[in-house]
PDB file of N, CA and C in Angstrom:
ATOM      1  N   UNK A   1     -36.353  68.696 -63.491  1.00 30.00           N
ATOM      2  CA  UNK A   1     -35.144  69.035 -64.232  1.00 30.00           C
ATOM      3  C   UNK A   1     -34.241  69.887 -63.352  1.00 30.00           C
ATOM      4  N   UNK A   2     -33.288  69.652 -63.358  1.00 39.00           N
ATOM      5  CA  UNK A   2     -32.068  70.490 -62.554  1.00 39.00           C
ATOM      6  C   UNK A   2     -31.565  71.585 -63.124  1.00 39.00           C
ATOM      7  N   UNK A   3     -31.094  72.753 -61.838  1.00 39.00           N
ATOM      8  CA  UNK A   3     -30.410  73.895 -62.539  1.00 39.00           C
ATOM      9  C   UNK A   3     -29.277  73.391 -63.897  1.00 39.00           C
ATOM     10  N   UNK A   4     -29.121  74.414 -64.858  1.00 46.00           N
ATOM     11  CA  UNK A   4     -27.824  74.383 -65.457  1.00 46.00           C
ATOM     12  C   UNK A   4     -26.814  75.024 -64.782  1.00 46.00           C
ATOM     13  N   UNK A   5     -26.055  74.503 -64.681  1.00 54.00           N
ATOM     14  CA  UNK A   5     -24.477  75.151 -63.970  1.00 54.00           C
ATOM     15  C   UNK A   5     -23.300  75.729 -64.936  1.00 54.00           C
ATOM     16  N   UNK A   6     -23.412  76.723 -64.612  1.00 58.00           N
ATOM     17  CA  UNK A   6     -22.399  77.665 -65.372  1.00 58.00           C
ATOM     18  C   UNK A   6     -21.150  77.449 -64.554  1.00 58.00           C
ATOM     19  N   UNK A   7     -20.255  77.156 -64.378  1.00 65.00           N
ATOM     20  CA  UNK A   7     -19.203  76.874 -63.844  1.00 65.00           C
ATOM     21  C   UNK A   7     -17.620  77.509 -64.456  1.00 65.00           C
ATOM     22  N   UNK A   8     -17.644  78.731 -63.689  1.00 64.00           N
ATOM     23  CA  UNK A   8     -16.184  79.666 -63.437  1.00 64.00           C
ATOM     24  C   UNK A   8     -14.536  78.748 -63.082  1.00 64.00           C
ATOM     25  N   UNK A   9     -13.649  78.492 -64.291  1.00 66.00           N
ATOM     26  CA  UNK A   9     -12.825  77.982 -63.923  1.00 66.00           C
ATOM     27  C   UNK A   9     -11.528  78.975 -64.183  1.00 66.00           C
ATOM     28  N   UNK A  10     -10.276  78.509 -63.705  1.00 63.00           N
ATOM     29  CA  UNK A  10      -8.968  79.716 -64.403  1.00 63.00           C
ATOM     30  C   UNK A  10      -8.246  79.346 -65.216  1.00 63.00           C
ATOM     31  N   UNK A  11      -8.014  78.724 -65.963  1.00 65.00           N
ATOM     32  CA  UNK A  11      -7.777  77.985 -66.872  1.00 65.00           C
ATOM     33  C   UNK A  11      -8.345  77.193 -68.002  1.00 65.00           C
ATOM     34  N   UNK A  12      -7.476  76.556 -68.987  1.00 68.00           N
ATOM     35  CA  UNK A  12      -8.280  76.168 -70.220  1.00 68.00           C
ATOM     36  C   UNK A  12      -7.832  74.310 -70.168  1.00 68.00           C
ATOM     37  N   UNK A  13      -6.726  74.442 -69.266  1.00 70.00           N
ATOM     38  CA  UNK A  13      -6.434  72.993 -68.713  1.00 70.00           C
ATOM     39  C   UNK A  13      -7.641  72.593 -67.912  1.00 70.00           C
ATOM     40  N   UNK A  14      -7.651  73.062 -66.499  1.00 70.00           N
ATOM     41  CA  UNK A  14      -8.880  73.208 -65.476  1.00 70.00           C
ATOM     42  C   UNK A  14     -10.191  73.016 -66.366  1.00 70.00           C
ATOM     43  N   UNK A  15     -10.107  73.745 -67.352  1.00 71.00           N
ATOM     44  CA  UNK A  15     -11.829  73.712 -67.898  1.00 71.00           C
ATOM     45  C   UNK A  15     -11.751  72.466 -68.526  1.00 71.00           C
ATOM     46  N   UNK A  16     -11.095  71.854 -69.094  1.00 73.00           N
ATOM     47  CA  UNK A  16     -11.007  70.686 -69.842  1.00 73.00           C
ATOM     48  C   UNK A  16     -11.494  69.778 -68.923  1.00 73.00           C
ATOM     49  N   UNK A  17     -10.674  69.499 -67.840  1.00 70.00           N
ATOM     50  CA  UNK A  17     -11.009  68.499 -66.319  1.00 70.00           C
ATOM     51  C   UNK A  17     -12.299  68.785 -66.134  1.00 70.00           C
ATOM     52  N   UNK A  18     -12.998  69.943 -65.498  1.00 70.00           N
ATOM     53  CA  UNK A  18     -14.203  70.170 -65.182  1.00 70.00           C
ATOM     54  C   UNK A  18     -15.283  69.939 -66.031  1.00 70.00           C
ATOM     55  N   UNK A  19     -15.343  69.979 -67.389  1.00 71.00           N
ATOM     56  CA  UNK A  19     -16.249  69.739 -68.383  1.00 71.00           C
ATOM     57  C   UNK A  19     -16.071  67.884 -68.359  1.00 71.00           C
ATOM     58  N   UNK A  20     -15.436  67.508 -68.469  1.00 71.00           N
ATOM     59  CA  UNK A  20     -15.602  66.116 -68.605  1.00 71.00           C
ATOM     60  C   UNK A  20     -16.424  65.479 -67.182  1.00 71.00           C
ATOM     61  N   UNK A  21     -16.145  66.171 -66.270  1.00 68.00           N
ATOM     62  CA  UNK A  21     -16.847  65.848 -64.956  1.00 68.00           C
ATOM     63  C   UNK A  21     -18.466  66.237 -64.786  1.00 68.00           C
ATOM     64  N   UNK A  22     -18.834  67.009 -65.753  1.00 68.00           N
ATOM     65  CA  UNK A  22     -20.454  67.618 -65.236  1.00 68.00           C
ATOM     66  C   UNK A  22     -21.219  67.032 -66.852  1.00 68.00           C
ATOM     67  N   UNK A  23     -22.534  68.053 -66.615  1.00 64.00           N
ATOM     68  CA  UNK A  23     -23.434  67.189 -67.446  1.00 64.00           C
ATOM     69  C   UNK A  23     -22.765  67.962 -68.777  1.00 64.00           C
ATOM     70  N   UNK A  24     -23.731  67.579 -70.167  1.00 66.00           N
ATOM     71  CA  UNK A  24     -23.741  68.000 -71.289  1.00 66.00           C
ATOM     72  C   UNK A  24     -24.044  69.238 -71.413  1.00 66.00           C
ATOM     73  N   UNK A  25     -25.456  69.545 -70.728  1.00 65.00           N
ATOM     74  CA  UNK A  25     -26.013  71.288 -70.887  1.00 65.00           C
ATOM     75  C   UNK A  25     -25.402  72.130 -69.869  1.00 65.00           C
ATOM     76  N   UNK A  26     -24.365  71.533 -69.266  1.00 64.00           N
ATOM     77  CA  UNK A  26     -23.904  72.579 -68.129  1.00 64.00           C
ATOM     78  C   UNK A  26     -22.608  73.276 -68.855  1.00 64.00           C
ATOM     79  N   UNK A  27     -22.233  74.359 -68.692  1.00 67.00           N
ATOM     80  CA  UNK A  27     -21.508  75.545 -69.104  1.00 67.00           C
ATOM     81  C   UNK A  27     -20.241  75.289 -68.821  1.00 67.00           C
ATOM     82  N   UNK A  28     -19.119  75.692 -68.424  1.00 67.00           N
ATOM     83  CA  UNK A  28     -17.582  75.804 -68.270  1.00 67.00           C
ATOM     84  C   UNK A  28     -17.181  77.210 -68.584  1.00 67.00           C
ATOM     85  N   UNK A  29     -16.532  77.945 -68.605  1.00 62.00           N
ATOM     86  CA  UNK A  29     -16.026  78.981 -68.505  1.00 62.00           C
ATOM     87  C   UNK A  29     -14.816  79.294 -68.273  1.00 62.00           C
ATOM     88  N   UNK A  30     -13.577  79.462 -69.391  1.00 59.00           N
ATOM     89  CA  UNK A  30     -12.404  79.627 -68.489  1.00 59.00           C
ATOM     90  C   UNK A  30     -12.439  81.220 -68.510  1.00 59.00           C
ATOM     91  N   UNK A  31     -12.744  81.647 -67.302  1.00 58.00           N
ATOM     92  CA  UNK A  31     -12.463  83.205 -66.556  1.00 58.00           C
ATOM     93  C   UNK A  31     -11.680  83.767 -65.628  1.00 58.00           C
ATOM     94  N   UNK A  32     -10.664  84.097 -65.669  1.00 61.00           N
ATOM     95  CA  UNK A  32      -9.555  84.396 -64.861  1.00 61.00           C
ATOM     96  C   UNK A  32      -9.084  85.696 -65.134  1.00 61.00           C
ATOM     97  N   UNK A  33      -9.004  86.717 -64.053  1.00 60.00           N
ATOM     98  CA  UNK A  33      -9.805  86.492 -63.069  1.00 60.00           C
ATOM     99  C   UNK A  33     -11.160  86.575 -63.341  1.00 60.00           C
ATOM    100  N   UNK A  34     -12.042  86.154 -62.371  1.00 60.00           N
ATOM    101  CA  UNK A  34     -13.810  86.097 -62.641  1.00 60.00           C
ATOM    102  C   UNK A  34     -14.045  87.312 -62.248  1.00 60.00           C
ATOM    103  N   UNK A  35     -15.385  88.372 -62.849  1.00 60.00           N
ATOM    104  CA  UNK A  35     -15.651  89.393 -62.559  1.00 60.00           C
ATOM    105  C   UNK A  35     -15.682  90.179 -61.292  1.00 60.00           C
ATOM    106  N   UNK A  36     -15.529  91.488 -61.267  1.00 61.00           N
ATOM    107  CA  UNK A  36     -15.523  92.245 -60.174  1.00 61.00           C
ATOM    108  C   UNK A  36     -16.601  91.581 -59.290  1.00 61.00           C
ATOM    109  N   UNK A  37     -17.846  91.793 -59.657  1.00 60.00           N
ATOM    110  CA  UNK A  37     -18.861  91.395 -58.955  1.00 60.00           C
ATOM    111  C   UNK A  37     -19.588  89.896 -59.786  1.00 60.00           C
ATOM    112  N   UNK A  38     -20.176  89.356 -58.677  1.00 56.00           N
ATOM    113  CA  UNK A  38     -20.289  88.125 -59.161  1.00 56.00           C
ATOM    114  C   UNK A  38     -21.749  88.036 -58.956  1.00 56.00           C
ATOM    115  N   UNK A  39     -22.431  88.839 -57.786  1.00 56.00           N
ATOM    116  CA  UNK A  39     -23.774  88.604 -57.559  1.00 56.00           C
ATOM    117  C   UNK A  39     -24.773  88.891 -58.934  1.00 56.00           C
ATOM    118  N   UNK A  40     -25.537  87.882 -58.628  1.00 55.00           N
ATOM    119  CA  UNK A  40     -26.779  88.061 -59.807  1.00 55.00           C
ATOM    120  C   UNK A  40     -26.422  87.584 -61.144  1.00 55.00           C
ATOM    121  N   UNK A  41     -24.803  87.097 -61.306  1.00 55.00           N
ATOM    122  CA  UNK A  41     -24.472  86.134 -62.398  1.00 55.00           C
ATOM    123  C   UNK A  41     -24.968  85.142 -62.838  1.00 55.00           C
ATOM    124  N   UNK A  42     -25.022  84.330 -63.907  1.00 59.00           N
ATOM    125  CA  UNK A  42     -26.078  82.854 -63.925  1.00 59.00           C
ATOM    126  C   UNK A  42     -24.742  81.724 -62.871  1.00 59.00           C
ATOM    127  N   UNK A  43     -23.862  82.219 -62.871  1.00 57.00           N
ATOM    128  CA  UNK A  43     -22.849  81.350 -62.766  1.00 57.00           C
ATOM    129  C   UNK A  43     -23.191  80.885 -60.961  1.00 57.00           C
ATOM    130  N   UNK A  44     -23.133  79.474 -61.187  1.00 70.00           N
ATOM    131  CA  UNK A  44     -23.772  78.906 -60.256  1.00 70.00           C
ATOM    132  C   UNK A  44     -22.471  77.916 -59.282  1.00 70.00           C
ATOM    133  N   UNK A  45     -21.246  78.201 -59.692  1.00 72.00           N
ATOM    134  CA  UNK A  45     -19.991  77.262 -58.994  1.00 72.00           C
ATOM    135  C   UNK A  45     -18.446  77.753 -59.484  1.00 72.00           C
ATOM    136  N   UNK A  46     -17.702  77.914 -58.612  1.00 75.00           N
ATOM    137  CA  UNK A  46     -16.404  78.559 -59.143  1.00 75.00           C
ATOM    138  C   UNK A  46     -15.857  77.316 -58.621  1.00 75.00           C
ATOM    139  N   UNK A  47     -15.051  77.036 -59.370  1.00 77.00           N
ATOM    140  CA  UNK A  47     -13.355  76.273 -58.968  1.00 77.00           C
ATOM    141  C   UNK A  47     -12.223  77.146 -59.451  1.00 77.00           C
ATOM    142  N   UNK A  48     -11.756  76.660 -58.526  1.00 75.00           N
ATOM    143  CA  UNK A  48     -10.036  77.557 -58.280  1.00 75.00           C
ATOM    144  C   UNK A  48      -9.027  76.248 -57.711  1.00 75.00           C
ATOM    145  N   UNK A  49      -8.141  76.226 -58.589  1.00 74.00           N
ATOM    146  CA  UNK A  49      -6.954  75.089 -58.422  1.00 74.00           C
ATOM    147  C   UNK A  49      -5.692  75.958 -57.664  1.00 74.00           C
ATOM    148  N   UNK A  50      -5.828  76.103 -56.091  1.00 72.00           N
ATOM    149  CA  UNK A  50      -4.839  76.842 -55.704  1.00 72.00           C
ATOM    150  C   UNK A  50      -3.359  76.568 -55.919  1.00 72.00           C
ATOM    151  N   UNK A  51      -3.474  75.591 -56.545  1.00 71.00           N
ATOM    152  CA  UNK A  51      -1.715  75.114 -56.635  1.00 71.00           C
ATOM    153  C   UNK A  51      -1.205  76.037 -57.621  1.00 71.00           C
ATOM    154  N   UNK A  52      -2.289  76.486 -58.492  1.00 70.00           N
ATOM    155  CA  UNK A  52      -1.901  77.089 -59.906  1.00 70.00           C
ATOM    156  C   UNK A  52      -2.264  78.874 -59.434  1.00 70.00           C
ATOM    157  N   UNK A  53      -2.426  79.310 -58.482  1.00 69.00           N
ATOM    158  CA  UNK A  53      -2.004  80.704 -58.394  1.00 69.00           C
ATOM    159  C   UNK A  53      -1.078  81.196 -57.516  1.00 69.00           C
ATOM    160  N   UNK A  54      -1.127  82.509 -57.925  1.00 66.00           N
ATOM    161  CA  UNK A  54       0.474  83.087 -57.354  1.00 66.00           C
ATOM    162  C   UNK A  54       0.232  83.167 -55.886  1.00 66.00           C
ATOM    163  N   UNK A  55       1.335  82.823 -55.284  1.00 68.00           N
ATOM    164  CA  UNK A  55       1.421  83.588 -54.252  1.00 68.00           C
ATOM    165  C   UNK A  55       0.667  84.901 -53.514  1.00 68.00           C
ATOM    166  N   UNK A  56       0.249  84.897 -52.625  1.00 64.00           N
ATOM    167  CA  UNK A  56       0.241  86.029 -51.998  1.00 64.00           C
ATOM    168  C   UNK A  56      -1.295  86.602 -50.938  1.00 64.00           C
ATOM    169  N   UNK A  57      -1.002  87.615 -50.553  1.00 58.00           N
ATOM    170  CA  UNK A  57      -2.297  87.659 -49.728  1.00 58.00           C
ATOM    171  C   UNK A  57      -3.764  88.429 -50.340  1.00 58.00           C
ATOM    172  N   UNK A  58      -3.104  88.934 -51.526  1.00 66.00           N
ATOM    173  CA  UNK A  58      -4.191  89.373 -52.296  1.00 66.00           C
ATOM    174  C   UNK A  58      -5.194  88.655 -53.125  1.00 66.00           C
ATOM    175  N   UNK A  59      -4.609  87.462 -53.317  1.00 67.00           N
ATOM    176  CA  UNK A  59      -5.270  86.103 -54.297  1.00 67.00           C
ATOM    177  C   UNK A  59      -6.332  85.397 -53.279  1.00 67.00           C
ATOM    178  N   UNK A  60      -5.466  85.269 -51.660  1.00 69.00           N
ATOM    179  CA  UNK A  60      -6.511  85.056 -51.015  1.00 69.00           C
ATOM    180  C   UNK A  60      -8.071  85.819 -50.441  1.00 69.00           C
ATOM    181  N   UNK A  61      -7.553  87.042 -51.020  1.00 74.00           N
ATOM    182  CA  UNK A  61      -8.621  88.059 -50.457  1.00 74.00           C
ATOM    183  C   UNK A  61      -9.764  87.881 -51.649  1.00 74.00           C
ATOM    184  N   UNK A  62      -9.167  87.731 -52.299  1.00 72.00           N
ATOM    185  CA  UNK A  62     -10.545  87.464 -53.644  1.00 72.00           C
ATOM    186  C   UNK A  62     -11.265  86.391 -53.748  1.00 72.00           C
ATOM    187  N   UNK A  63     -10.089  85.336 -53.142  1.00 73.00           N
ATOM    188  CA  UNK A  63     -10.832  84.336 -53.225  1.00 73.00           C
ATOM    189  C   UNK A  63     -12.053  83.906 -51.689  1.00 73.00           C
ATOM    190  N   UNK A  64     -11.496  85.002 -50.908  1.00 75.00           N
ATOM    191  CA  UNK A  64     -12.436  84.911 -49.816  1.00 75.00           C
ATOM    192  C   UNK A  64     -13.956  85.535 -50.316  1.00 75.00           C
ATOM    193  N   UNK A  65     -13.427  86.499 -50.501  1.00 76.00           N
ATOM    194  CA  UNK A  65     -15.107  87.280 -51.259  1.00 76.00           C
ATOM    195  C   UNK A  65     -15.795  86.675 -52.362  1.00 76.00           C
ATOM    196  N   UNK A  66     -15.140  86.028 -53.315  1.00 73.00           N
ATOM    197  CA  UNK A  66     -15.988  85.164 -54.424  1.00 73.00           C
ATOM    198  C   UNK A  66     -16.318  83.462 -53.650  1.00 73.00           C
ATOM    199  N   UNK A  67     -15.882  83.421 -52.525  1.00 75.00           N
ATOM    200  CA  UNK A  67     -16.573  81.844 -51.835  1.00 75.00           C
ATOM    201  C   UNK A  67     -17.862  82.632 -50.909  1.00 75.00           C
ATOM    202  N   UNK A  68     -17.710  83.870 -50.507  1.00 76.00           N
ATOM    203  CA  UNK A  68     -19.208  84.626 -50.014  1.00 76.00           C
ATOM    204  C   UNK A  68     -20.174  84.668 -51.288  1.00 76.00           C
ATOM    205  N   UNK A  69     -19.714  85.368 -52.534  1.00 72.00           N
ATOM    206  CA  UNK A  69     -20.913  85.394 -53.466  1.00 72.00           C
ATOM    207  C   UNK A  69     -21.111  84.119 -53.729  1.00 72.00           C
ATOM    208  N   UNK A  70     -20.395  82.732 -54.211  1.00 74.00           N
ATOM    209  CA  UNK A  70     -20.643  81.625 -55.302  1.00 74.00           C
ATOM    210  C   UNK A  70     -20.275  80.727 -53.985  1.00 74.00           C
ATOM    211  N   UNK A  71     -20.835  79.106 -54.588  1.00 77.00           N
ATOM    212  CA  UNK A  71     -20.083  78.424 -53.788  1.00 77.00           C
ATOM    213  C   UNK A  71     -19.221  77.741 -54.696  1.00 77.00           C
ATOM    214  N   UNK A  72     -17.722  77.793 -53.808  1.00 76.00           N
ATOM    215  CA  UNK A  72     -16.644  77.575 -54.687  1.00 76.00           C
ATOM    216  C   UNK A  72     -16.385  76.407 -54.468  1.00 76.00           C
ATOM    217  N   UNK A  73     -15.140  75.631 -55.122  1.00 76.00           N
ATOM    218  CA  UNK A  73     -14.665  74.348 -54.879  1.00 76.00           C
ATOM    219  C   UNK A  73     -13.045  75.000 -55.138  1.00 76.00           C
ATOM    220  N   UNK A  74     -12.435  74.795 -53.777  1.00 75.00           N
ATOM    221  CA  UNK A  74     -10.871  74.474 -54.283  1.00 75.00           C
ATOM    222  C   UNK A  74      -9.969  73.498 -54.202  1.00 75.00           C
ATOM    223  N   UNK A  75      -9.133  73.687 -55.372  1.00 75.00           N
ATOM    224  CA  UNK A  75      -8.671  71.856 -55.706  1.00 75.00           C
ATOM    225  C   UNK A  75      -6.920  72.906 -55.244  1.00 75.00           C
ATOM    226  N   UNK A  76      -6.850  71.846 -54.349  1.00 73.00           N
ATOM    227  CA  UNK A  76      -5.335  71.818 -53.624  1.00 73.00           C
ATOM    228  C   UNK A  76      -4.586  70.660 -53.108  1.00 73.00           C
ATOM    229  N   UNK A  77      -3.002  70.911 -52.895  1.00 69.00           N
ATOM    230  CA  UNK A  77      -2.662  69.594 -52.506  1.00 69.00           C
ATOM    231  C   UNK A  77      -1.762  69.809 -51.227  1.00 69.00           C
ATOM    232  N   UNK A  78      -2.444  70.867 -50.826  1.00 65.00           N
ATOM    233  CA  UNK A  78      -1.847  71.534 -49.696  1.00 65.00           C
ATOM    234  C   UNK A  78      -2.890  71.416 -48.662  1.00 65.00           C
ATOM    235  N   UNK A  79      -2.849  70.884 -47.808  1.00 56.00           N
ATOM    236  CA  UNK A  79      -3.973  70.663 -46.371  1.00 56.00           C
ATOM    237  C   UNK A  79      -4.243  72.166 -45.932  1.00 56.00           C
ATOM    238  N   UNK A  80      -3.202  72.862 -45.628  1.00 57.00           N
ATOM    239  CA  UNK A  80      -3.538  74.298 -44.806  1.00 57.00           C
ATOM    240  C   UNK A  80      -4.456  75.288 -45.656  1.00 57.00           C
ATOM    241  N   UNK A  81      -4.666  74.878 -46.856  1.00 56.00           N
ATOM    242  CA  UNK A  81      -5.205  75.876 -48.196  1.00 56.00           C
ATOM    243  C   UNK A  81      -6.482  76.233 -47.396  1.00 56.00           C
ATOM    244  N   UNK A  82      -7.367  75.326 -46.718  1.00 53.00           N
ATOM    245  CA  UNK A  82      -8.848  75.474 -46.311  1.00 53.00           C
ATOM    246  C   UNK A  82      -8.827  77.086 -45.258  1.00 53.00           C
ATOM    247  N   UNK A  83      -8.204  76.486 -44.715  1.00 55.00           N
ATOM    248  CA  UNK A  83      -7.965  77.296 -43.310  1.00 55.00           C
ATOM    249  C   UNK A  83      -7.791  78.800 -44.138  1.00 55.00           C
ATOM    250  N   UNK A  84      -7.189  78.844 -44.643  1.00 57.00           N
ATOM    251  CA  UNK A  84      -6.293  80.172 -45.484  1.00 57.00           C
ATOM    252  C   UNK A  84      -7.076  80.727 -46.672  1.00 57.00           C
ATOM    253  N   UNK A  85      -8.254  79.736 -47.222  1.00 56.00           N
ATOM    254  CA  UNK A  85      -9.001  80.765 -47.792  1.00 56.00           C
ATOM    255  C   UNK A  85     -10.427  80.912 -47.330  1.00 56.00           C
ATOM    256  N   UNK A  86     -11.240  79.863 -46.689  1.00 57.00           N
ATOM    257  CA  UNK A  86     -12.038  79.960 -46.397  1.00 57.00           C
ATOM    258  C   UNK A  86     -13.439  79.782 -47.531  1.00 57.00           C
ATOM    259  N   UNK A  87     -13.020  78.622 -48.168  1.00 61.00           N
ATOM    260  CA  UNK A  87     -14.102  78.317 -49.194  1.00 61.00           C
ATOM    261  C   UNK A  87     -15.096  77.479 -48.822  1.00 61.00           C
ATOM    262  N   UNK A  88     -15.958  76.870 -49.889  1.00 62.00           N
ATOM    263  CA  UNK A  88     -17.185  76.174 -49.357  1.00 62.00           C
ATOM    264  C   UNK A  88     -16.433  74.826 -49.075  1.00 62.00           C
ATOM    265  N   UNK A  89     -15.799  74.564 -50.114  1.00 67.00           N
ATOM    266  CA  UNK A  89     -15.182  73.013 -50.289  1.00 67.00           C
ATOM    267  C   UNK A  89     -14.131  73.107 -50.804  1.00 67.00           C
ATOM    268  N   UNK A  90     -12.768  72.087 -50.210  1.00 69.00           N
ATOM    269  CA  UNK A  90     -11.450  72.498 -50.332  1.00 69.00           C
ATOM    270  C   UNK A  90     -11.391  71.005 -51.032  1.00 69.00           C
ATOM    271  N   UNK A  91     -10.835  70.074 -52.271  1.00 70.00           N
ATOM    272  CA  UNK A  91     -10.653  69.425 -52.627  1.00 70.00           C
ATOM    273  C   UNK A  91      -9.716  68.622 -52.861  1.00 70.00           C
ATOM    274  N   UNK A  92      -8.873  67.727 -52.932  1.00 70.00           N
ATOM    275  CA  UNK A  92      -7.684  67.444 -52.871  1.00 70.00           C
ATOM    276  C   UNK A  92      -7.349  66.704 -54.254  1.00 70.00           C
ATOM    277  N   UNK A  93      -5.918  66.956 -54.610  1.00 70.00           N
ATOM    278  CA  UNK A  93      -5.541  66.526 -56.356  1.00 70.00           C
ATOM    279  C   UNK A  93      -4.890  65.197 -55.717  1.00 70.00           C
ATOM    280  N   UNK A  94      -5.623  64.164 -57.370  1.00 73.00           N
ATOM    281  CA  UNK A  94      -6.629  63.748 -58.163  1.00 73.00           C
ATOM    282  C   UNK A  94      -7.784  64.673 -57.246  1.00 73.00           C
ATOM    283  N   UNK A  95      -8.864  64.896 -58.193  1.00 73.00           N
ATOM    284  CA  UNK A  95     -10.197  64.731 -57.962  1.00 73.00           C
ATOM    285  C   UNK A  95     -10.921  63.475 -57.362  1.00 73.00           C
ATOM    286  N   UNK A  96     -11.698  64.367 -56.200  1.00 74.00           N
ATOM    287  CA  UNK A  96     -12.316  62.814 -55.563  1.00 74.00           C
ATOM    288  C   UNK A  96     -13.943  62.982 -56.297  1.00 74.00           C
ATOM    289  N   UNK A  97     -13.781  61.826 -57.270  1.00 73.00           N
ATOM    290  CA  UNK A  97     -15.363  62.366 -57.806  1.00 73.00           C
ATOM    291  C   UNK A  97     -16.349  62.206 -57.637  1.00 73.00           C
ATOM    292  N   UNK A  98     -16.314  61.447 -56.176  1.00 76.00           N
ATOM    293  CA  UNK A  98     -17.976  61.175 -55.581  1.00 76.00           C
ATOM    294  C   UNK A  98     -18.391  62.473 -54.957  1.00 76.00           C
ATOM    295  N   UNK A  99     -17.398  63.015 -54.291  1.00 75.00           N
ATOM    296  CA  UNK A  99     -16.896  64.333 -53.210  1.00 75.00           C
ATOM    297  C   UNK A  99     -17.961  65.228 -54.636  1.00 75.00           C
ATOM    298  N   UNK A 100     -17.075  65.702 -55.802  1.00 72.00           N
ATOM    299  CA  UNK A 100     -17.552  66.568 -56.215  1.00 72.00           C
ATOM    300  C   UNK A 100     -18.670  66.450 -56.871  1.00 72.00           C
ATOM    301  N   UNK A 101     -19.303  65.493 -57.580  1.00 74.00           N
ATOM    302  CA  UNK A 101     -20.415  65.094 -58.014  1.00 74.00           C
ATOM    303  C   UNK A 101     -21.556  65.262 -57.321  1.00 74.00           C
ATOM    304  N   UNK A 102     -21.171  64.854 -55.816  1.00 75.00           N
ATOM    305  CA  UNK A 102     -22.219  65.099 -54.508  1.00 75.00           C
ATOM    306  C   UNK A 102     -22.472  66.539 -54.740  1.00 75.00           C
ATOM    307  N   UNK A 103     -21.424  67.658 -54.439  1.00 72.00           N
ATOM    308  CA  UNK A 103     -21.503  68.903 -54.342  1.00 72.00           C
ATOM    309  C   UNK A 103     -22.204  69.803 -55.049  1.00 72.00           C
ATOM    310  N   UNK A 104     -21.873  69.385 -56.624  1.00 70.00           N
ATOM    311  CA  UNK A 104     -22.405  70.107 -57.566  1.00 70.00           C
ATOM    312  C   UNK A 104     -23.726  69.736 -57.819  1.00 70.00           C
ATOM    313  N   UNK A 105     -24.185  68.360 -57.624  1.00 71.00           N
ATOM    314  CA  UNK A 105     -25.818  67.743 -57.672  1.00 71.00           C
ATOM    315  C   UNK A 105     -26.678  68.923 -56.497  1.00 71.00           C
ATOM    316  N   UNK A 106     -26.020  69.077 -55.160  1.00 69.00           N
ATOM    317  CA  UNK A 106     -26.498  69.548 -54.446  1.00 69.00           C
ATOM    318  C   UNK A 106     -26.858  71.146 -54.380  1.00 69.00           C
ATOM    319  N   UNK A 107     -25.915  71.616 -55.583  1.00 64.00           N
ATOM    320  CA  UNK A 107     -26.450  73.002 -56.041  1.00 64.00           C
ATOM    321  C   UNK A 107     -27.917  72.869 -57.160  1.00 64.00           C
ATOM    322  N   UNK A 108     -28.457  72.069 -57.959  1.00 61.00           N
ATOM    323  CA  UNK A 108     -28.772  72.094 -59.294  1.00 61.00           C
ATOM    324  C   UNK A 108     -30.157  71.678 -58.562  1.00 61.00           C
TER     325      UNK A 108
END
């Protein structure tokens, strides 16, 4: 039997997308922002849709430190996004859903 995945999203749009994509017993969460500290959470995968946050160099700083605690997925439609935040997996809009299906199987 595979982990359950609690899965950290920022939105209630985003969570809608992401729940239709994973299993039945796996979790969703719209948390924005996601907690100070993340270690030792059940939460087992963050997505972050960079198109949908603000500007700036502080959004990236968080999002650098929560791709060290979790492994994240970010959905962008911007090529340079990878480089600039430094996540596990940088995704591109539409969803590629073999891409993420692979990813998230490979946590569980």
């Amino acid at each position: 039997m595979g982990l359950h995945a609690l899965v950290l999203v920022q939105d209630s749009g985003l969570r809608e997308l992401i729940r239709d994509l994973l299993l039945p017993d796996d979790e969703v969460l719209a948390v924005w922002p996601p907690p100070d500290d993340l270690r030792g959470a059940a939460t087992q995968l963050l997505v972050v849709d960079a198109d949908d946050l603000p500007e700036g160099t502080p959004h990236r700083e968080l999002i650098r430190r929560w791709s060290r605690e979790l492994p994240t997925v970010l959905l962008s439609s911007r090529v340079a996004t990878a480089r600039r935040h430094g996540v596990c997996l940088v995704l591109p809009k539409p969803i590629p859903l073999p891409l993420f299906y692979a990813f998230v199987d490979a946590l569980r």
